[in-house]
XYZ file of C-alpha atoms in Angstrom:
308
model
C -25.171 91.263 51.498
C -22.734 92.816 54.085
C -20.553 91.609 57.026
C -21.076 93.956 59.764
C -17.457 94.672 61.269
C -18.817 95.079 64.715
C -20.448 91.315 65.354
C -19.151 89.594 61.934
C -22.730 88.914 60.875
C -22.736 88.536 57.084
C -26.427 88.161 56.624
C -27.457 92.024 56.704
C -29.101 93.355 53.391
C -30.193 96.622 54.730
C -28.193 100.004 56.059
C -28.144 98.816 59.403
C -27.037 95.208 60.935
C -29.823 93.061 61.422
C -28.031 91.913 64.900
C -26.234 94.553 66.767
C -27.827 97.634 64.524
C -24.828 99.571 63.369
C -24.680 101.519 60.453
C -23.415 99.442 57.402
C -23.533 102.372 54.880
C -19.891 102.521 54.356
C -19.368 98.490 54.549
C -19.219 97.231 50.897
C -21.184 94.201 49.759
C -19.741 90.813 49.995
C -19.016 89.401 46.289
C -21.217 86.281 45.352
C -19.112 83.043 45.318
C -19.175 81.294 41.926
C -20.685 77.459 42.050
C -17.797 74.943 41.124
C -18.782 72.542 38.510
C -19.099 68.917 39.388
C -17.056 66.986 37.494
C -18.698 63.541 38.319
C -21.972 64.312 36.891
C -21.189 63.854 33.273
C -19.422 60.532 33.686
C -22.736 59.412 35.689
C -24.865 60.605 33.054
C -22.929 58.595 30.454
C -22.973 55.660 32.581
C -26.936 55.551 32.828
C -27.354 56.066 29.015
C -25.525 52.895 28.456
C -27.065 51.063 30.995
C -30.219 51.898 29.586
C -29.362 51.165 26.155
C -28.073 47.605 27.128
C -31.338 47.418 28.998
C -33.337 48.089 25.693
C -31.330 45.823 23.518
C -31.897 42.644 25.311
C -35.110 43.535 27.012
C -36.972 46.020 25.002
C -37.288 43.665 22.011
C -39.486 41.094 22.948
C -37.435 39.356 25.737
C -34.252 37.699 25.972
C -32.567 36.126 22.665
C -33.100 32.377 22.219
C -30.047 29.916 23.066
C -28.701 29.045 19.826
C -29.092 25.050 19.601
C -25.791 23.035 20.287
C -23.953 21.766 17.328
C -22.829 18.031 17.665
C -19.442 17.905 17.859
C -17.087 15.722 15.573
C -16.530 13.088 18.091
C -20.429 12.211 18.178
C -20.532 12.167 14.442
C -17.605 10.021 14.143
C -19.299 7.654 16.555
C -22.269 7.321 14.613
C -20.357 6.417 11.439
C -18.093 4.106 13.053
C -20.952 2.026 14.205
C -22.464 1.899 11.057
C -18.886 0.835 9.779
C -18.633 -1.782 12.401
C -22.056 -3.104 11.739
C -21.538 -3.078 7.903
C -18.316 -5.119 8.403
C -19.912 -7.645 10.413
C -22.579 -8.258 7.821
C -20.065 -8.714 5.434
C -18.304 -11.216 7.105
C -21.340 -13.489 7.251
C -21.854 -13.262 3.595
C -20.829 -15.908 1.334
C -21.192 -14.486 -2.262
C -19.710 -10.982 -1.777
C -18.870 -9.499 -4.952
C -15.012 -8.578 -5.356
C -15.717 -4.768 -5.609
C -17.389 -4.775 -2.462
C -14.619 -6.211 -0.603
C -12.027 -3.824 -2.312
C -14.316 -1.094 -0.697
C -13.255 -2.414 2.728
C -9.504 -2.070 2.288
C -9.140 1.312 2.947
C -10.782 0.904 6.421
C -7.547 -0.765 7.395
C -6.291 2.446 7.948
C -9.181 4.165 10.007
C -8.648 6.344 12.768
C -10.921 4.282 15.003
C -9.134 1.137 15.919
C -12.100 -1.016 16.173
C -12.979 -0.844 12.724
C -9.296 -1.066 11.524
C -9.134 -4.195 13.350
C -12.268 -5.502 12.098
C -11.200 -4.830 8.629
C -7.553 -6.174 8.900
C -9.378 -9.544 9.895
C -11.827 -9.579 6.879
C -8.867 -8.497 4.800
C -7.219 -11.713 6.190
C -10.348 -14.003 5.576
C -10.719 -12.931 1.910
C -6.688 -13.328 1.495
C -7.119 -16.959 2.672
C -9.928 -17.795 0.488
C -8.653 -16.383 -2.460
C -4.958 -18.043 -1.838
C -3.364 -18.846 -5.078
C -5.227 -16.440 -7.384
C -4.631 -12.927 -8.642
C -7.612 -11.696 -6.684
C -5.459 -12.258 -3.832
C -3.141 -9.429 -4.625
C -4.969 -6.242 -3.076
C -5.443 -7.870 0.154
C -2.121 -8.996 0.578
C -0.859 -5.483 -0.159
C -3.428 -3.989 2.494
C -2.241 -6.489 5.170
C 1.560 -6.034 4.348
C 1.166 -2.367 4.687
C -0.931 -2.721 7.837
C 1.985 -4.878 9.055
C 4.617 -2.175 8.494
C 2.829 0.662 10.657
C -0.110 1.578 12.712
C -1.225 0.588 16.143
C 0.632 -2.282 17.613
C -2.177 -4.393 17.600
C -3.304 -3.738 13.752
C 0.453 -4.630 12.847
C 0.314 -7.923 14.842
C -3.094 -9.348 13.511
C -1.846 -8.034 9.682
C 0.974 -10.163 10.223
C -0.845 -13.368 11.884
C -3.549 -12.797 8.849
C -0.797 -13.216 6.474
C 0.844 -16.136 8.253
C -2.361 -17.950 8.220
C -2.942 -17.534 4.677
C 0.395 -18.646 3.814
C -0.512 -21.995 5.690
C -3.322 -22.181 3.555
C -1.106 -22.209 0.282
C -0.910 -18.242 -0.425
C 2.571 -18.265 -2.203
C 4.711 -15.714 -0.717
C 7.860 -16.379 -2.902
C 7.173 -12.982 -5.241
C 6.652 -10.892 -2.191
C 9.597 -11.699 0.010
C 11.194 -8.153 -0.319
C 8.289 -6.530 1.157
C 7.612 -9.609 3.470
C 10.953 -9.530 4.709
C 10.960 -5.761 5.313
C 7.692 -5.966 7.598
C 9.209 -8.884 9.348
C 12.170 -7.115 10.168
C 10.362 -4.083 11.120
C 8.372 -6.298 13.299
C 11.150 -7.869 15.259
C 12.735 -4.319 15.462
C 9.917 -2.851 17.340
C 11.093 -4.166 20.646
C 7.582 -5.019 21.566
C 7.253 -8.476 22.821
C 3.982 -9.074 20.658
C 5.068 -7.503 17.763
C 8.687 -9.297 18.046
C 6.883 -12.581 17.980
C 4.354 -11.511 14.994
C 7.403 -10.627 13.265
C 8.932 -14.192 14.024
C 5.588 -15.500 12.648
C 5.689 -13.499 9.613
C 9.410 -14.492 8.781
C 8.346 -18.565 9.297
C 5.507 -18.396 7.060
C 7.390 -16.895 4.392
C 10.433 -19.240 5.123
C 12.920 -16.668 5.829
C 16.047 -17.922 8.041
C 17.271 -14.499 8.639
C 16.025 -13.981 12.467
C 16.545 -17.931 13.410
C 19.682 -16.425 15.721
C 17.239 -14.136 17.406
C 14.611 -16.782 17.934
C 17.039 -19.284 19.271
C 18.289 -16.323 21.738
C 14.464 -15.751 22.989
C 13.998 -19.317 23.038
C 16.802 -20.110 25.489
C 17.215 -16.910 27.486
C 13.489 -15.224 27.719
C 12.218 -15.074 31.078
C 8.635 -14.608 29.598
C 7.347 -18.455 28.695
C 5.155 -16.968 26.279
C 7.980 -15.511 24.134
C 9.634 -18.601 24.505
C 6.678 -20.531 23.128
C 6.167 -18.210 20.243
C 10.168 -18.568 19.260
C 9.412 -22.118 19.299
C 6.485 -22.259 17.153
C 8.293 -20.327 14.514
C 11.343 -22.097 14.499
C 9.444 -25.620 14.557
C 7.628 -24.019 11.233
C 10.954 -23.430 9.994
C 12.541 -27.238 10.861
C 14.273 -26.634 13.784
C 14.493 -29.406 15.994
C 15.429 -27.150 19.239
C 12.061 -25.308 18.681
C 10.171 -28.431 18.030
C 11.465 -30.078 21.196
C 10.276 -27.338 23.385
C 6.598 -27.363 21.855
C 6.637 -31.177 22.760
C 7.683 -30.685 25.828
C 4.727 -28.151 26.677
C 2.288 -30.559 24.810
C 2.415 -32.955 27.679
C 3.211 -30.552 30.301
C 0.921 -29.415 33.226
C 0.132 -25.884 31.973
C -3.064 -26.398 29.861
C -2.764 -22.972 28.168
C 1.028 -23.516 27.229
C -0.125 -27.447 25.964
C -2.834 -26.237 23.865
C -1.055 -23.165 22.446
C 2.051 -25.478 21.692
C -0.157 -28.237 20.331
C -1.415 -25.614 17.468
C 1.885 -24.827 16.638
C 2.554 -28.512 16.060
C 0.108 -28.446 13.679
C 2.180 -26.244 11.256
C 5.184 -27.644 12.397
C 7.849 -28.919 9.588
C 9.839 -31.240 11.709
C 9.612 -34.771 10.761
C 7.582 -36.575 13.648
C 5.304 -33.770 14.262
C 2.376 -35.705 13.198
C 3.135 -38.790 15.334
C 3.751 -36.673 18.461
C 0.113 -35.164 17.847
C -1.306 -38.782 17.518
C 0.225 -39.968 20.421
C -1.092 -36.990 22.530
C -4.578 -37.555 20.963
C -4.297 -41.231 21.963
C -3.599 -40.570 25.484
C -5.604 -39.626 28.422
C -4.180 -35.949 28.936
C -6.763 -33.126 28.721
C -4.865 -31.957 25.550
C -5.739 -35.367 23.819
C -9.014 -33.368 22.229
C -6.506 -30.293 20.936
C -4.209 -32.774 19.106
C -6.969 -34.484 17.503
C -8.320 -31.130 16.150
C -4.293 -30.394 15.381
C -4.084 -33.640 13.398
C -7.363 -32.582 11.667
C -5.915 -28.790 10.483
C -2.984 -30.571 9.601
C -4.474 -32.970 7.185
C -6.256 -30.041 5.447
C -3.182 -28.126 5.224
C -1.410 -30.886 3.590
C -4.540 -31.616 1.117
C -4.467 -27.943 0.216
C -0.591 -27.824 -0.541
C -0.910 -30.977 -2.715
């Protein structure tokens, strides 16, 4: 093609301009412009190929892949196991003639990560400790409960201490284990938690330790909590302290029925002279606590028989 110098038309291919007719013989032909490469095309092609590959992988093999079945988490499996353990412990609690080997299998459960299982195991160990009090068979249960009283969840420590104290009331000798029991009682008293402190007092009084009598008296005289004062008085009365006994005697005839019932229960363990006579007087009266006092007298008589 040639560009006409007169009218500027560039489309003429012959000897003359196709518009104005001027002779173009001496006019040179125009150079054909080179086509520029479109750099976006290769990237678009690659993207299309990638999309095609993905579509083939997911849809060209017979549809979407089947979802993988969910694996039950540890909590679900553990919960089933814990429920089974609880059921087994409940059944064992009702059996009267359980072999010793089966009882010993329960002891590791005192350290179970499930609080319900551990608590049930502590109570069972305490029951078997009381039943075997004064025999060599009591040692494994006492060992396990001492460990539980020393460490673990607060409610387990408290219950373990109370189980040992109850077994002592039924004649379990604790003198040979004084060192370990003193350490457990001291740990509870120093814990700071009111419930644990009271459990430490009970354990100490059950083992006939006077180590914490000063702290007990301070609690009895100055603690604002009526429950804390009650527990301290209970432990002191068991140790033969007259001040603790007087506090219990006042509560036994008081208007607060809940405190009266607890105080009468403590008097069943009291070693202060005259505790039995006080219970007899309450039992003979018309106070709502009369029935509780009668039960306490029966229990006190049972303990006296056991200790003989």
